Coordinates of C-alpha atoms in Angstrom, one line a residue:
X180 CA 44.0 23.7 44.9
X181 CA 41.7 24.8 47.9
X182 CA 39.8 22.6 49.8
X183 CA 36.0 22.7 47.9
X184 CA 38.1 22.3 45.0
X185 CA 39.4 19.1 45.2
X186 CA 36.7 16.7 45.2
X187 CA 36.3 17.9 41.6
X188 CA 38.0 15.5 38.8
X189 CA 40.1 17.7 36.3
X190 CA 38.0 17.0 33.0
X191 CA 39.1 18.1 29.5
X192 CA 38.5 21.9 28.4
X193 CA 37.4 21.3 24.9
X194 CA 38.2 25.1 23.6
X195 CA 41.9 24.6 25.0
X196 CA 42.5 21.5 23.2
X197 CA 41.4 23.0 19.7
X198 CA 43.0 27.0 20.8
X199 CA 39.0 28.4 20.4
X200 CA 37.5 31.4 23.1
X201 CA 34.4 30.4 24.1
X202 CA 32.0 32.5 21.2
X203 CA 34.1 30.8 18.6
X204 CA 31.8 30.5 15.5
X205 CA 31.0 27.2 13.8
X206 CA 33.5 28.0 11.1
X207 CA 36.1 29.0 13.6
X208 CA 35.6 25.6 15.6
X209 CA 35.9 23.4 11.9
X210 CA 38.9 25.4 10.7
X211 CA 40.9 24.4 14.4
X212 CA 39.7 21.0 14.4
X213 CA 41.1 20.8 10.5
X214 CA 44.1 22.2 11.1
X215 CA 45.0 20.3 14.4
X216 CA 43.6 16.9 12.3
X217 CA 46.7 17.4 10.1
X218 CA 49.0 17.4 13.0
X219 CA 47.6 14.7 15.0
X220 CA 46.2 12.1 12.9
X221 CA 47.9 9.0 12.7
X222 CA 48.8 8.3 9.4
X223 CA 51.1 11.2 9.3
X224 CA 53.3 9.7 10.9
X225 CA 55.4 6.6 10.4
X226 CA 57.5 6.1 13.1
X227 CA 55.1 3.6 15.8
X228 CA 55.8 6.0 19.3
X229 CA 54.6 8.7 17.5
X230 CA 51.9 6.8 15.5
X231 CA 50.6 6.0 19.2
X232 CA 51.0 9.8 20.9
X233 CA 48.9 10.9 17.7
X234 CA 46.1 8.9 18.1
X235 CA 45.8 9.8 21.7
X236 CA 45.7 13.4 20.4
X237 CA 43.8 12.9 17.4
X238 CA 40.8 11.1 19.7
X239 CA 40.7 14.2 22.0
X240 CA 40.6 16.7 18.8
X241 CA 37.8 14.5 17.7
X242 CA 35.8 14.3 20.8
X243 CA 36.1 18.1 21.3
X244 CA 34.7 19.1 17.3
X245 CA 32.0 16.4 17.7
X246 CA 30.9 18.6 21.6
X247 CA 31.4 22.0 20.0
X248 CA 30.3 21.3 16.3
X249 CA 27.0 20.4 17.9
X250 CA 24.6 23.3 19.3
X251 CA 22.9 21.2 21.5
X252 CA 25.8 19.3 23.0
X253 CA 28.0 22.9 23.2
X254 CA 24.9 24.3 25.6
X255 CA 25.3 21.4 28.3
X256 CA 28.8 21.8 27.7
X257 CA 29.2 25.2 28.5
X258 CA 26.8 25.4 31.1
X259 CA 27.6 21.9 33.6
X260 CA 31.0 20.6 32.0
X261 CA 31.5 17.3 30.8
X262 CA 29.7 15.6 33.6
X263 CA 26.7 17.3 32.1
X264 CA 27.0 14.9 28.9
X265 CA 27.3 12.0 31.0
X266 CA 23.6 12.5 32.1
X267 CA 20.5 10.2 30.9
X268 CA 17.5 12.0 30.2
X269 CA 19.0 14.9 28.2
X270 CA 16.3 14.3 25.2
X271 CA 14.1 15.9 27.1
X272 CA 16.1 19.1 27.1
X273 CA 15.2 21.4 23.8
X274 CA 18.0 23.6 22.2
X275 CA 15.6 26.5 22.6
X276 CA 16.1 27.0 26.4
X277 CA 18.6 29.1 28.0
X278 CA 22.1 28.4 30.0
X279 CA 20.1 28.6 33.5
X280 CA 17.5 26.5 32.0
X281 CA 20.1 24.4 31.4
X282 CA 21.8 24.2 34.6
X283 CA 18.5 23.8 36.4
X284 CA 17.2 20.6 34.0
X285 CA 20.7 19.1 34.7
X286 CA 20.2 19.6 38.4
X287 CA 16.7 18.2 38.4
X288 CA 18.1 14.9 35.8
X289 CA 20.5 14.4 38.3
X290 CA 18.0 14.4 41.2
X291 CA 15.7 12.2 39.6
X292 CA 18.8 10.0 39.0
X293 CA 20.1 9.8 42.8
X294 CA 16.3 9.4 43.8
X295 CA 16.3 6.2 41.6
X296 CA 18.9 4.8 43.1
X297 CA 17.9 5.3 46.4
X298 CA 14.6 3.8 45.2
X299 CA 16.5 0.8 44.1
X300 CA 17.8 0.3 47.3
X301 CA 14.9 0.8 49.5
X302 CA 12.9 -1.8 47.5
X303 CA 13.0 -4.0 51.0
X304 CA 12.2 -2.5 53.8
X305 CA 12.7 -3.3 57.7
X306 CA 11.3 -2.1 60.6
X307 CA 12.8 -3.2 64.1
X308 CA 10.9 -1.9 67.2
X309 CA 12.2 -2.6 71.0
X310 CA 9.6 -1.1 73.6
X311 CA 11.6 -0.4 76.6
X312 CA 10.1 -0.1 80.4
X313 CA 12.2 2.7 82.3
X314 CA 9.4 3.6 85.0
X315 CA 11.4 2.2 87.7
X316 CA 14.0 5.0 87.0
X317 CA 10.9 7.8 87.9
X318 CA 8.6 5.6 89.9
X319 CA 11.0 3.3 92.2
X320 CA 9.0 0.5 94.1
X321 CA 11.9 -1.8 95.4
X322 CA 15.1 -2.1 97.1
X323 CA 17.5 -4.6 96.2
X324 CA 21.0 -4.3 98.6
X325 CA 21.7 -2.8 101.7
X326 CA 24.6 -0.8 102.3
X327 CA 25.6 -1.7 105.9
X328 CA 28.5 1.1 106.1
X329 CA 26.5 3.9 105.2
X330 CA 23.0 2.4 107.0
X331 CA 21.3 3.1 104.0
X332 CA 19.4 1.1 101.0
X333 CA 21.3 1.6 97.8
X334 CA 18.2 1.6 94.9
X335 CA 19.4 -0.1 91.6
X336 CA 16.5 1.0 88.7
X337 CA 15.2 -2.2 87.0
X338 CA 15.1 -1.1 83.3
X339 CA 14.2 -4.1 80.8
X340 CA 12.5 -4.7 77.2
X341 CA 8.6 -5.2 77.7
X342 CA 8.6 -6.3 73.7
X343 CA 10.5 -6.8 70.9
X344 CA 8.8 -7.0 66.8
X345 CA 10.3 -6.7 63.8
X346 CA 8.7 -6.3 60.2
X347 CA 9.8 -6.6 56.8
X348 CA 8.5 -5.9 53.5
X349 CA 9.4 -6.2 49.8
X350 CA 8.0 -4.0 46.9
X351 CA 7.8 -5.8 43.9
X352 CA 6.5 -4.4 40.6
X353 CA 5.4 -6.8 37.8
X354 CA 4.3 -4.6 35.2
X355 CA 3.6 -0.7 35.3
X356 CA 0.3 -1.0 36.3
X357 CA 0.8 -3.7 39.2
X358 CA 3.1 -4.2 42.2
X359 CA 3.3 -6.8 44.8
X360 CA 4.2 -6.2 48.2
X361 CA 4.9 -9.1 50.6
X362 CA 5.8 -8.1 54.3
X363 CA 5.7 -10.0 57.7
X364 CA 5.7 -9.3 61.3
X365 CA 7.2 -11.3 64.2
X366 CA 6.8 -10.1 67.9
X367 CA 7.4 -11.4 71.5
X368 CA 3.9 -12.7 71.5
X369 CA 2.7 -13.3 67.8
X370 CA 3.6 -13.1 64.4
X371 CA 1.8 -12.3 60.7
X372 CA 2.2 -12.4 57.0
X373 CA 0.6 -10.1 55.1
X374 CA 0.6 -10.0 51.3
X375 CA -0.9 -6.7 49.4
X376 CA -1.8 -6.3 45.5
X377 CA -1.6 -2.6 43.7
X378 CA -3.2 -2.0 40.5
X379 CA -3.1 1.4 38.3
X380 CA -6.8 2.0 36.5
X381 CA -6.3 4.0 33.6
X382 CA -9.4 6.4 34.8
X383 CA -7.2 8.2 37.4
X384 CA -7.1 5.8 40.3
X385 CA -5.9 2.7 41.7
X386 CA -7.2 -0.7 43.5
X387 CA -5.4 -2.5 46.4
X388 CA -6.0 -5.6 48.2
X389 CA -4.9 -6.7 51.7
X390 CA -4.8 -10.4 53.2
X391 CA -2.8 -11.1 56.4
X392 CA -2.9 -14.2 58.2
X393 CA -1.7 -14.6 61.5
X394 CA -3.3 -13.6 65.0
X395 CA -6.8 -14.0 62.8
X396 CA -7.4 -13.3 59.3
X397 CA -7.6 -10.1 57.9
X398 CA -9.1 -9.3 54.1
X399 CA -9.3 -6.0 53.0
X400 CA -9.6 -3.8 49.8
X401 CA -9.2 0.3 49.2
X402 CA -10.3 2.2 45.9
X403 CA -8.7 5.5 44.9
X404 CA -10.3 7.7 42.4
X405 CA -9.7 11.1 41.0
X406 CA -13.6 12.5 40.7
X407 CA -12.6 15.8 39.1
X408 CA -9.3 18.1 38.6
X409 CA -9.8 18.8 42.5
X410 CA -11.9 16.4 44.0
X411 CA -10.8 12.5 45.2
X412 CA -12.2 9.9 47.0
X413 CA -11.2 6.5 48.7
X414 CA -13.6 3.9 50.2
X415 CA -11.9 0.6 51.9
X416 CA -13.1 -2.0 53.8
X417 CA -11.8 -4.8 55.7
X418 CA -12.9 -8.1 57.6
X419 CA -11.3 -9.2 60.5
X420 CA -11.1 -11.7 63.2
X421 CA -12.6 -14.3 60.9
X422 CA -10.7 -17.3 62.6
X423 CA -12.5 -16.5 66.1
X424 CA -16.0 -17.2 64.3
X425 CA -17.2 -14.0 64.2
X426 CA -17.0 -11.4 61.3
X427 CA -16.2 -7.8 62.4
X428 CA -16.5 -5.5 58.8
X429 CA -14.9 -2.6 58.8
X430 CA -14.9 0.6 56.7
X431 CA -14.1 4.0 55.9
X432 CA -15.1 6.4 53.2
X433 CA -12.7 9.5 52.7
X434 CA -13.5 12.6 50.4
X435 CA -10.9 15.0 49.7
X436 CA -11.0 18.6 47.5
X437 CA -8.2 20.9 46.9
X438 CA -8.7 24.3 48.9
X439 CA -5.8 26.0 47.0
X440 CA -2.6 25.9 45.4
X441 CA -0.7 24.1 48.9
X442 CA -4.4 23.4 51.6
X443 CA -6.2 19.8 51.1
X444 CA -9.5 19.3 52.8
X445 CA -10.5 15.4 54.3
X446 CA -13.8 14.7 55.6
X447 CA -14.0 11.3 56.1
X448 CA -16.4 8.6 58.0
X449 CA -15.5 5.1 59.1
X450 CA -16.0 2.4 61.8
X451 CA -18.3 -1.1 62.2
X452 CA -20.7 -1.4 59.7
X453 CA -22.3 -3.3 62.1
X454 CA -22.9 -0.3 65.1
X455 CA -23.6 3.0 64.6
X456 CA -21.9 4.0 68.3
X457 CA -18.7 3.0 67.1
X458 CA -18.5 5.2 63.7
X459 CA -16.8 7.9 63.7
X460 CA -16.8 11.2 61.5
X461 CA -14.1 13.6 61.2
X462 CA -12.6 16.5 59.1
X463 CA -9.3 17.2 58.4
X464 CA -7.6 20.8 56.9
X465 CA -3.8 20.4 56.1
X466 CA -1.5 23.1 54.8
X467 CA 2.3 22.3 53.3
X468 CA 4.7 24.7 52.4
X469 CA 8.3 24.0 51.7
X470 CA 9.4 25.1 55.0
X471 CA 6.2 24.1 57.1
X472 CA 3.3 22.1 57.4
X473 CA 0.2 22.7 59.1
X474 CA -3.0 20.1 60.4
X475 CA -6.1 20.7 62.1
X476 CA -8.7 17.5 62.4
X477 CA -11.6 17.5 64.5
X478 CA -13.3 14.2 65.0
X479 CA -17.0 13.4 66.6
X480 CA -18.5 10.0 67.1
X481 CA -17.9 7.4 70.5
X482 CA -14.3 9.8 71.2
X483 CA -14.8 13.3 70.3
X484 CA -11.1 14.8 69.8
X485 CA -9.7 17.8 68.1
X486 CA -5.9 17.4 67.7
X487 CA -3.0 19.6 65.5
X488 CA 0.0 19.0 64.0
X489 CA 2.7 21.8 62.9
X490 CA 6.4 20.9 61.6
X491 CA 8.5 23.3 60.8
X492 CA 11.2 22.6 58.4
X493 CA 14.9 24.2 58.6
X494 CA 16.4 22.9 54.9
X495 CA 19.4 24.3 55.0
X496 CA 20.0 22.2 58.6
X497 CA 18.4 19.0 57.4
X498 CA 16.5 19.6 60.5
X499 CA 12.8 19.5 61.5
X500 CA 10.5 20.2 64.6
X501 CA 7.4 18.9 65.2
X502 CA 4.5 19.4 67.6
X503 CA 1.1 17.6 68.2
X504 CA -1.6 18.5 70.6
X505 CA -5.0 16.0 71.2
X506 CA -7.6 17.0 73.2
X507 CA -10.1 14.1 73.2
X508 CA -13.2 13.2 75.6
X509 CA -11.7 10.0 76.7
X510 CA -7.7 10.9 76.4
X511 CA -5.1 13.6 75.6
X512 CA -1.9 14.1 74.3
X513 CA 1.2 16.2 73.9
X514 CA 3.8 15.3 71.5
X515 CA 6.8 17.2 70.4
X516 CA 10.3 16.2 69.0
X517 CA 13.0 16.9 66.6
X518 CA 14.4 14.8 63.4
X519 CA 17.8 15.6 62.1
X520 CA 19.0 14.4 58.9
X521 CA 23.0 13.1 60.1
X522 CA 24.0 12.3 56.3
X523 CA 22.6 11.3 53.4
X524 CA 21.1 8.3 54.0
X525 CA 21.0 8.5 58.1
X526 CA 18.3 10.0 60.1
X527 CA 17.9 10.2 63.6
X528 CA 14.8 11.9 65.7
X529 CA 13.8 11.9 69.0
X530 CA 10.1 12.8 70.1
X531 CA 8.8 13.3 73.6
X532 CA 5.3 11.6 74.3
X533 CA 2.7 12.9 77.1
X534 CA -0.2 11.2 77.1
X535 CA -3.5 10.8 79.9
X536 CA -3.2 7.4 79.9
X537 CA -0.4 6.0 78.7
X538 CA 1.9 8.4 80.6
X539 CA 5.2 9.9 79.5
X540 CA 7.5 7.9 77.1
X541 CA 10.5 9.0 75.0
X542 CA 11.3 7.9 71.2
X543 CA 14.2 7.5 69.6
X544 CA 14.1 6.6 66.3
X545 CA 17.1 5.7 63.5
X546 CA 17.0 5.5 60.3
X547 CA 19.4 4.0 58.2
X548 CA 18.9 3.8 54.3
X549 CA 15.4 1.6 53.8
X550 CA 16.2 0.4 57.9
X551 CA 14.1 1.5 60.7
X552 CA 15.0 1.2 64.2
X553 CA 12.5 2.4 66.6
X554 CA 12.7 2.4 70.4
X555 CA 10.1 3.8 72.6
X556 CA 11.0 4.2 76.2
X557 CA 8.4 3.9 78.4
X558 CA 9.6 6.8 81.6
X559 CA 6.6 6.7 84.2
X560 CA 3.1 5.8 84.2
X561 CA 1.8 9.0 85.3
X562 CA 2.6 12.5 84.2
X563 CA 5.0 14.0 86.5
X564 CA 7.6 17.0 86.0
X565 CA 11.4 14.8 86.2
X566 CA 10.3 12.6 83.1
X567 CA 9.4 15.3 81.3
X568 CA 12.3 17.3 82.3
X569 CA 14.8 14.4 81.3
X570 CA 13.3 13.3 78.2
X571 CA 13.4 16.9 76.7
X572 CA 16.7 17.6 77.8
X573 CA 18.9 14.6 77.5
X574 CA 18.5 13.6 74.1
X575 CA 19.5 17.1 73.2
X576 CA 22.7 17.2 75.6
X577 CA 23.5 13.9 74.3
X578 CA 23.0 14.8 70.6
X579 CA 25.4 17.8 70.7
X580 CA 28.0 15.6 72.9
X581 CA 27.9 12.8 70.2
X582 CA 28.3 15.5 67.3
X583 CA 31.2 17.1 68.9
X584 CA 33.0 14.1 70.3
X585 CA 32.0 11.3 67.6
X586 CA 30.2 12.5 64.4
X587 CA 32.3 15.2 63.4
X588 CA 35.3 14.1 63.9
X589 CA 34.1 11.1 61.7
X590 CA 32.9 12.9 58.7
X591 CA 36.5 15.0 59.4
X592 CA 38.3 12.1 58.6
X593 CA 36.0 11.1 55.7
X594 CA 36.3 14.1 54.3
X595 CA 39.7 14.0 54.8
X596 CA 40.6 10.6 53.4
X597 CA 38.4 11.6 50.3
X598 CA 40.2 15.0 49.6
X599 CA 43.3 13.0 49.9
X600 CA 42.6 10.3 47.4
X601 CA 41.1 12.8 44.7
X602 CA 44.4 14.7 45.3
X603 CA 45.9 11.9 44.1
X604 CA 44.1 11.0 41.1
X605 CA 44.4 14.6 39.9
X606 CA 48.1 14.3 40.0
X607 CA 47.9 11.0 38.2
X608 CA 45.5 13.3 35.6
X609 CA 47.9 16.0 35.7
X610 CA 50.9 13.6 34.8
X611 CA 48.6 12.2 31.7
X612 CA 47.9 15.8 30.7
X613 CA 51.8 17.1 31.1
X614 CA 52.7 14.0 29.3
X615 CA 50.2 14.7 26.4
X616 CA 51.5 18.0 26.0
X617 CA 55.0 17.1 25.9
X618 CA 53.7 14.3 22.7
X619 CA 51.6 16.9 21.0
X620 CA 54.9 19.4 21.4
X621 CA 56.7 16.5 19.3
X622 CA 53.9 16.2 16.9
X623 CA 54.5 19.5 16.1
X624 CA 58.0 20.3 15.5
X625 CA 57.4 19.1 11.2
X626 CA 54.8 21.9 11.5
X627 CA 56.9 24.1 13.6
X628 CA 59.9 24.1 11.1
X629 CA 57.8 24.7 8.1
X630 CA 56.1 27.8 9.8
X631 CA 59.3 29.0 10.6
X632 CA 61.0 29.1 7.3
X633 CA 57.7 30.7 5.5
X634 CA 57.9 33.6 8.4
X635 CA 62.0 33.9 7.6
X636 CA 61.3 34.5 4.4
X637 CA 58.9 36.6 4.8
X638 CA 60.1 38.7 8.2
X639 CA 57.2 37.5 9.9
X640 CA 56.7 36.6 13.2
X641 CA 59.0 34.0 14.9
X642 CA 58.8 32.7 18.8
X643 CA 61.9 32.8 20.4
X644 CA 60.8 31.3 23.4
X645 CA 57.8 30.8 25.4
X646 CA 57.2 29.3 28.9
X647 CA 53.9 28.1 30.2
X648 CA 53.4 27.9 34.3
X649 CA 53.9 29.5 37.4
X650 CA 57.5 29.6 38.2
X651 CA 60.2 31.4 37.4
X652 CA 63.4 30.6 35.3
X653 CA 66.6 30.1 36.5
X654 CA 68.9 32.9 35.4
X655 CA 72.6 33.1 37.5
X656 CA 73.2 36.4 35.6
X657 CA 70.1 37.8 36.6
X658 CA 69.6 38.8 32.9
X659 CA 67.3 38.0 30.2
X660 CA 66.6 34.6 29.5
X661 CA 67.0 32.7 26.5
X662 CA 66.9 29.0 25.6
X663 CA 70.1 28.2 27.2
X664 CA 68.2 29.1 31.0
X665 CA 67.3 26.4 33.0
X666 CA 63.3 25.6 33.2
X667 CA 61.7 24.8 36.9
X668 CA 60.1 21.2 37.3
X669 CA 56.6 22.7 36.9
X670 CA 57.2 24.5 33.4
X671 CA 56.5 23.8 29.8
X672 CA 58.3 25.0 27.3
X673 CA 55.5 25.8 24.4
X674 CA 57.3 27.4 21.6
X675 CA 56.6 25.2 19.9
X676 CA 53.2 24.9 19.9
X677 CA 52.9 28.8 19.8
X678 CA 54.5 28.9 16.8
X679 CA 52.5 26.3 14.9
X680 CA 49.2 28.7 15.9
X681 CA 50.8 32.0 13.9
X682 CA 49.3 32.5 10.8
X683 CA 49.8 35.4 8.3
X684 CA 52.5 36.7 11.0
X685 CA 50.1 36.8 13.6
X686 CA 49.7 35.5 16.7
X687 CA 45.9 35.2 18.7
X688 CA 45.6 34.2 22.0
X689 CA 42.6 33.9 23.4
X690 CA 41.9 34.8 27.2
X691 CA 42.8 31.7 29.5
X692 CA 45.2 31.3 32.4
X693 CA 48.4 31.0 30.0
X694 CA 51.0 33.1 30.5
X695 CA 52.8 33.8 27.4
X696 CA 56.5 35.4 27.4
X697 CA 58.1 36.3 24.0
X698 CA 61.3 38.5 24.0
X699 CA 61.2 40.0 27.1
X700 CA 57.0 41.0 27.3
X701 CA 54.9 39.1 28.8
X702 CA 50.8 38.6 27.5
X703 CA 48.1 37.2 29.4

């Protein structure tokens, strides 16, 4: 058993059990399970040992017509195993459609399944932010110790946390129309609850509403609507500050159309109600492909700005790159960073920040299942070349250092420990199988001595002796074997069973990986 191989659980092969090829008709799939039924079932047999082994056998038979007899059922069979039956959602799936069809609407049944899960668990959601202050590295303004050996200052950095926050939030759905979600915030200096309400209108759209309490009082409310096939709008608008006596409303007003089958136009306006000067217009073109995505948004009003966005998307490496550019009247920006999907529920990305005013900062963010942990190091206050050289280049020297020294050798031994264990409980399977074999080879001899004595009389066919496996025999004389020769560990003798399947002198084998030897020749 190779490596990709073992992670797989040995499941039943239905047309072995009842001796059928794969385009075995409906007749020929009744006429095994009938003939096998007389063998196996349990009240053919008195003594309780055998009674027992029977019904084992006579289940399988069972469970193997009741797959095959049924068109449906035989389609998923044949085309994703028995794992395939296991799946919700099949009713969806139409006899009419093809083997691929098949395989793809399992794929996607299973997808939707995993997805749910995941779902499940990400129902509560945290966010934990740590803003850290390394200018002192780049930008050092203080010497704390005197070396009086070497006549020099020795300069230790002073790196600390400027702020901490951490947020939580919990979906709740009530109905299928409405969900709650509660969330809160707490950081170094304040703290806020917020509380939101989600309803589904049956006219394409949905209402929300927003309070938060905390730092001042925030009310808000957004409307989505589907206007035609192409065309959407939301308007949402908020009051804030309502605790410091005055009220500051706040809105926005987004159209958006289709521009074809993967480009979404936004043209949106928003700002104070209460001053013109600090509205703001702005249109937005986005483009998303599988393996890309593309923004352009140019915005006029108090802080003209025209900024772009491009990701590209490397599926195959669970990897993605990202740049942004802003130029703006009042500030610009450079931002570009990597996110790299470590497993299946692990994330980690790293982006490098340049900015006019706020200087150069690196962030490193990890994400863990439905946890978030994001920390933003601040590097120097004004944009100079070593930040910018370090924060590219680090995270990238440290990532493949971490892989090579810690991550792979971790999912090595995962892997490892997981190949070992399914090793194991396909021995324990094979064991169960060898040992059902062994029962249904007992079952059979009252079958076996009756077919015999019809094919004497008649000078039909009669199995001398058959092996099944990949060893040899054990012959001193180096001559032909018979049943006095000595069987290796891994062999089963299945004479028996052979010569229960001959009928009218004949003998069919279907093509499977037996390896049949009767007097002398060998058949595959």
């Amino acid at each position: 058993m190779d490596s990709d191989s073992e992670n797989d659980f040995l499941e039943d092969d239905y047309y072995s059990i009842l001796n059928l090829r794969k385009s075995a008709t409906q007749d020929e799939i009744t006429n095994a399970y009938r003939r096998l039924s007389k063998i196996y079932h349990p009240d053919k047999h008195v003594d309780e040992t055998k009674k027992k082994e029977a019904e084992i056998l006579f289940n399988k038979t069972q469970k193997a017509y009741e797959v095959l007899k049924d068109p449906h059922q035989r389609a998923i069979y044949d085309c994703v195993g028995v794992k395939g039956l296991k799946t919700e959602g099949w009713e969806i799936v139409h006899r009419t459609k093809t083997p691929q069809e098949i395989r793809e609407e399992y794929e996607a049944l299973a997808r939707d399944r995993e997805e749910r899960m995941l779902r499940l668990r990400t129902n509560a959601r945290g966010v934990f932010t740590a803003k850290i202050d390394a200018t002192d590295v780049f930008e050092p303004n203080q010497y704390v110790d005197y070396d009086y050996e070497e006549d020099s200052y020795i300069y230790i950095p002073n790196i600390e946390v400027s702020s901490m926050s951490m947020s939580m939030s919990t979906e709740a759905p009530i109905t299928l129309r409405d969900t709650i979600v509660l969330s809160g915030n707490l950081s170094s200096r304040t703290g806020s609850v917020s509380s939101s309400y989600k309803r589904l209108l049956s006219s394409n759209g949905w209402i929300k509403y927003d309070l938060t309490a905390g730092n001042g009082l925030h009310v808000g409310a957004k409307v989505f609507k589907m206007i035609t096939k192409t065309v959407f709008g939301t308007i949402e608008g908020s009051l804030n500050d309502l605790s410091s006596g005055s009220l500051k409303p706040m809105g926005r007003v987004l159209l958006g159309t289709s521009l074809g089958a993967r480009t979404t136009g936004y043209i949106s306006l928003g700002g104070r109600f209460s001053s013109l000067k600090q509205t703001s217009l702005s249109t937005e073109v986005e483009h998303n492909t599988e393996r890309s995505y593309c923004m352009f948004k140019v915005e006029i009003g108090l802080a003209p700005a025209i900024s772009m966005l491009y990701t590209w998307k490397f599926i195959e490496q669970d990897l993605m790159l990202r740049i942004y550019a802003k130029a703006g009247v009042l500030n610009s920006k450079l931002e570009y960073g990597v996110e790299k999907k470590v497993s299946k529920l692990n994330t980690f990305a790293a982006t490098v920040q340049i900015d006019t005013i706020n200087g150069v900062t690196l962030k490193i963010k990890f994400v863990r299942a439905s946890q978030t942990y994001i920390f933003p190091i601040l590097l120097s206050h004004e944009v100079i070349t070593p930040p910018i050289f370090y924060a590219t280049f680090v995270p990238i020297v440290s990532w493949f250092v971490a892989k090579n020294v810690l991550l792979d050798p971790l999912m090595k031994e995962y892997k490892n420990r997981k190949i070992v264990k399914q090793r194991e409980i396909n021995k324990k399977r094979m064991a169960e199988l060898r040992q059902e074999a062994l029962s249904a080879i007992n079952l059979m001899m009252a079958t076996m001595e009756r077919i015999v004595r019809d094919e004497t009389e008649k000078r039909g066919l009669i199995i001398v002796f058959a092996k099944y496996g990949c060893a040899e025999l054990i012959n001193q004389a180096g001559q032909s074997f018979n049943e006095n020769d000595i069987l290796q560990p891994n062999i089963i003798d299945v004479t028996v069973p052979l010569q229960c399947l001959v009928k009218d002198s004949q003998l069919i084998l279907h093509t499977t990986t037996k390896s049949i030897t009767t007097n002398g020749s060998s058949y595959y």
